[in-house]
XYZ file of C-alpha atoms in Angstrom:
332
model
C -19.267 25.994 12.755
C -22.936 26.333 13.634
C -23.982 29.414 15.614
C -27.355 30.333 17.089
C -28.086 34.062 16.969
C -30.496 35.449 19.560
C -32.597 38.631 19.604
C -32.509 39.098 15.849
C -34.710 41.080 13.478
C -34.999 41.281 9.717
C -32.126 43.762 9.448
C -29.807 41.488 11.481
C -30.633 38.525 9.289
C -30.108 40.551 6.114
C -26.718 41.973 7.148
C -25.329 38.614 8.324
C -26.657 36.653 5.364
C -25.018 39.196 3.037
C -21.715 38.723 4.875
C -21.888 34.919 5.095
C -20.812 34.478 1.473
C -17.298 35.325 2.678
C -17.462 32.733 5.499
C -18.433 29.383 3.940
C -17.476 27.439 7.087
C -20.083 29.198 9.258
C -23.790 28.403 9.444
C -26.206 30.674 11.308
C -29.735 30.154 12.586
C -31.674 33.185 13.798
C -34.062 33.535 16.737
C -36.262 36.466 17.689
C -36.101 35.376 21.335
C -33.329 36.843 23.454
C -30.683 34.789 25.226
C -31.535 33.961 28.847
C -31.684 30.836 31.061
C -34.979 29.735 29.485
C -33.852 30.078 25.868
C -30.290 28.838 26.406
C -31.620 25.292 26.046
C -32.377 26.036 22.392
C -28.628 26.142 21.745
C -28.291 22.389 22.142
C -26.446 21.093 19.072
C -24.736 24.388 18.260
C -21.060 25.282 18.542
C -21.582 28.854 19.687
C -24.166 31.500 20.484
C -24.427 35.190 19.686
C -26.128 37.699 21.982
C -26.832 41.397 21.899
C -27.122 44.337 24.270
C -30.170 43.132 26.202
C -29.202 39.479 26.567
C -29.058 37.855 30.013
C -25.796 35.915 29.922
C -25.308 35.537 33.651
C -24.242 32.463 35.602
C -27.265 30.233 34.952
C -27.308 30.942 31.212
C -23.595 30.216 30.916
C -23.848 27.001 32.923
C -26.671 25.737 30.688
C -24.681 26.582 27.564
C -21.585 24.892 28.973
C -23.690 21.808 29.682
C -24.315 21.564 25.946
C -20.604 21.862 25.256
C -20.750 25.450 24.032
C -17.510 27.321 24.611
C -17.988 30.399 22.415
C -20.142 33.413 23.262
C -20.177 36.130 20.612
C -21.464 39.620 21.378
C -22.385 41.585 18.256
C -21.983 44.845 20.166
C -19.324 46.729 22.087
C -20.824 46.295 25.555
C -20.264 43.073 27.474
C -21.812 43.889 30.859
C -24.565 41.384 29.983
C -22.018 38.577 30.510
C -20.819 37.236 33.875
C -17.173 37.133 32.913
C -15.970 35.399 36.084
C -18.291 32.459 35.429
C -17.389 32.426 31.724
C -13.705 32.173 32.617
C -14.331 29.430 35.161
C -16.217 27.464 32.506
C -13.400 27.926 29.979
C -15.523 29.971 27.611
C -14.340 32.535 25.090
C -16.294 35.794 24.978
C -15.629 37.906 21.884
C -17.178 41.261 21.002
C -17.304 44.020 18.392
C -15.504 46.903 20.126
C -16.095 49.468 17.406
C -18.481 49.683 14.497
C -18.777 52.913 12.606
C -18.032 55.102 15.641
C -18.902 58.097 13.499
C -22.464 56.794 13.213
C -22.971 57.019 16.974
C -21.175 60.335 17.293
C -23.236 61.865 14.485
C -26.416 60.637 16.156
C -25.309 62.096 19.498
C -24.931 65.504 17.898
C -28.294 65.033 16.209
C -29.912 64.357 19.585
C -28.261 67.426 21.090
C -29.533 69.648 18.275
C -32.987 68.067 18.206
C -33.454 68.571 21.941
C -31.869 72.012 22.284
C -33.341 73.482 19.089
C -36.746 71.801 19.607
C -36.686 70.328 16.112
C -39.263 67.642 16.858
C -41.651 70.149 18.461
C -41.206 72.539 15.545
C -41.913 69.797 13.028
C -45.054 68.705 14.868
C -46.298 72.296 15.018
C -45.918 72.811 11.289
C -47.840 69.587 10.650
C -50.734 71.249 12.466
C -50.297 74.555 10.608
C -48.878 76.226 13.718
C -45.949 78.391 12.624
C -45.327 80.161 15.934
C -41.852 80.142 17.516
C -42.706 80.583 21.198
C -41.087 77.845 23.262
C -38.634 76.854 20.533
C -35.699 79.052 21.577
C -32.379 77.207 21.510
C -28.659 77.766 21.930
C -25.850 78.285 19.417
C -23.141 75.671 20.041
C -20.422 77.609 18.179
C -18.113 79.262 20.697
C -19.407 77.162 23.607
C -17.698 74.337 25.513
C -18.379 70.657 24.897
C -17.523 68.066 27.536
C -16.960 64.556 26.174
C -16.926 61.800 28.791
C -15.059 58.836 27.332
C -12.707 59.454 24.411
C -12.343 56.056 22.812
C -13.264 55.607 19.148
C -16.806 56.960 19.505
C -15.892 59.734 21.913
C -12.973 60.711 19.680
C -15.316 61.005 16.696
C -17.620 63.192 18.784
C -14.687 65.389 19.836
C -13.772 66.000 16.210
C -17.366 66.783 15.247
C -17.943 69.356 17.997
C -14.516 70.845 17.396
C -15.589 71.330 13.789
C -18.576 73.302 15.081
C -16.174 75.750 16.655
C -16.569 74.477 20.211
C -13.897 74.277 22.865
C -13.587 70.567 23.721
C -12.945 69.188 27.212
C -12.380 65.471 27.684
C -12.518 63.136 30.633
C -11.038 59.659 30.355
C -8.694 57.665 32.626
C -6.765 56.840 29.450
C -6.331 59.988 27.299
C -6.431 59.412 23.562
C -3.137 60.592 21.982
C -4.835 61.036 18.603
C -6.809 63.963 20.072
C -3.801 66.090 20.911
C -4.509 69.663 19.903
C -8.268 69.016 19.844
C -9.130 68.029 23.417
C -8.120 69.473 26.754
C -8.251 66.690 29.332
C -9.627 67.648 32.744
C -11.080 65.949 35.813
C -14.762 65.050 35.656
C -15.855 67.745 38.130
C -14.191 70.446 36.029
C -15.777 69.100 32.850
C -19.209 69.120 34.483
C -18.776 72.677 35.732
C -17.478 74.207 32.493
C -19.402 72.424 29.732
C -22.424 73.786 27.877
C -22.881 70.425 26.159
C -22.086 67.131 27.901
C -22.060 63.877 25.916
C -21.425 60.424 27.427
C -19.428 57.851 25.469
C -18.040 55.617 28.226
C -18.363 51.862 28.634
C -20.112 50.765 31.830
C -18.165 49.388 34.777
C -18.926 49.036 38.472
C -16.625 52.002 39.066
C -18.663 54.421 36.916
C -22.167 53.123 37.596
C -24.420 56.184 38.114
C -21.490 58.527 37.561
C -24.146 61.076 36.648
C -26.236 61.392 39.826
C -27.728 64.266 41.818
C -24.301 65.452 42.979
C -22.858 65.387 39.452
C -25.857 67.220 38.012
C -25.611 69.885 40.727
C -22.083 70.657 39.480
C -23.258 71.294 35.908
C -23.974 74.680 34.384
C -27.549 75.858 34.520
C -29.270 74.999 31.250
C -26.659 72.446 30.135
C -27.460 70.251 27.126
C -27.017 66.610 28.148
C -26.702 63.606 25.814
C -26.289 59.910 26.542
C -25.579 57.453 23.737
C -23.172 55.445 25.926
C -24.660 53.095 28.485
C -27.864 53.565 30.449
C -26.319 52.638 33.785
C -23.964 55.616 33.625
C -26.907 57.819 34.634
C -29.263 57.725 37.598
C -32.470 58.268 35.621
C -34.430 59.669 38.549
C -31.635 62.172 39.191
C -31.755 63.107 35.496
C -35.504 63.698 35.737
C -35.000 65.884 38.807
C -32.313 67.829 36.926
C -34.677 68.446 34.014
C -37.513 69.527 36.308
C -35.245 71.969 38.138
C -34.052 73.425 34.779
C -30.441 72.584 35.671
C -30.546 70.487 32.503
C -31.866 72.709 29.732
C -32.229 69.960 27.135
C -31.527 66.244 26.985
C -31.064 63.710 24.209
C -31.383 60.148 25.499
C -30.740 57.075 23.366
C -29.967 54.768 26.311
C -31.289 54.684 29.856
C -31.019 52.196 32.673
C -34.644 51.058 32.564
C -34.748 50.481 28.801
C -34.359 46.695 28.990
C -37.979 45.605 28.338
C -38.331 48.151 25.527
C -35.169 47.820 23.456
C -36.024 46.934 19.853
C -39.548 45.850 20.877
C -42.899 47.110 19.570
C -44.924 47.766 22.728
C -47.397 50.168 21.149
C -50.381 48.077 22.292
C -49.187 47.784 25.897
C -50.447 49.920 28.751
C -47.750 50.534 31.335
C -46.038 53.255 33.308
C -42.358 53.839 32.694
C -39.619 56.418 32.978
C -39.843 56.653 29.200
C -43.268 58.253 29.403
C -41.962 60.680 32.030
C -38.980 61.675 29.891
C -41.103 62.019 26.771
C -43.470 64.347 28.618
C -40.773 67.019 28.826
C -40.773 69.439 25.873
C -36.976 69.764 25.985
C -36.186 66.038 25.880
C -35.788 63.729 22.884
C -35.781 59.990 23.596
C -34.879 57.317 21.041
C -34.621 53.547 21.371
C -30.950 52.574 21.321
C -30.638 53.447 17.634
C -27.460 55.535 17.560
C -25.527 52.669 15.969
C -28.186 51.894 13.372
C -26.705 52.609 9.948
C -26.027 50.353 6.968
C -22.298 50.816 7.446
C -22.463 49.876 11.121
C -24.523 46.730 10.500
C -22.029 45.639 7.841
C -19.110 46.217 10.219
C -20.858 44.335 13.026
C -21.510 41.336 10.774
C -17.970 41.057 9.456
C -16.259 41.592 12.811
C -18.537 39.060 14.536
C -17.847 36.469 11.852
C -14.106 37.235 11.888
C -14.189 36.578 15.638
C -15.965 33.276 15.089
C -13.455 32.158 12.468
C -10.554 33.085 14.731
C -12.051 30.829 17.398
C -12.469 27.984 14.899
C -8.904 28.367 13.633
C -7.377 28.737 17.091
C -6.123 32.233 16.317
C -8.047 34.253 18.891
C -4.715 35.557 20.170
C -4.211 37.210 16.777
C -7.443 39.220 16.954
C -7.245 42.894 17.858
C -6.960 42.991 21.646
C -10.230 44.904 22.229
C -12.186 42.123 20.473
C -11.296 39.603 23.180
C -13.204 39.936 26.441
C -12.045 36.631 27.907
């Protein structure tokens, strides 16, 4: 099977080439360009394509791919909102994903963002570099004994629950499908109660139409004054302008942001020579906000897991055993 991988960098190529020795029936070519209607034509002659978080796999892209006889779309990530699933189904395509890859990596990063933002670690580091050893403006909060609200308690959210519980925090969870493995660790409540009681709120939900902008002005108004807010889930869960208003009003005391709705043009790109206005520059202007570029997943262990799961999915398609894959791997 010959697969064209889009939106790839040196670390993608390295991790997949290391894994390929275990999959002799698969050949991969790598492109830096992302998958969209213009680049879909490059997949002519391939058996499948592989996209990532910022790919545009809507109707036109899928129809072009189908015109070349491509029936397999691999997503080397957990999210699949980049794909128009209704069109994919109509075209008889299989869409397979990587539902979990080192969930602890993302959870650990989420805690790191919370601490970096609340304890002003980046500001403190920059001061010391300039021989400024003053502490004014660096006052933070002790998480021990406080309440953490975890929105979404799947594999990543569950890992986060265990981490904050280990810090000595009371843990509230919100999820339409409570995780039985968290019994004795998490107290499940409605979202409004979680927002009102939590000192730290961390988002770990997938994105659906039903939870788009679940964190808006009304939701932020229900939060505690000075709450620490973290999003390593999906950007569309949060109305960014509402978040900015919440930071300006001091309702949000600190924020760690790894994903945001407007990140699309920036994700994994070097735009250091560009001159443009963006919400990123606004967020980075706040002294109590730490913004990173969709890197919560980025560990050696996670890249290895992504490579092997993606290639396992491809082999299952080749062998006609997609129905034997773990259910979360199969989108359609």
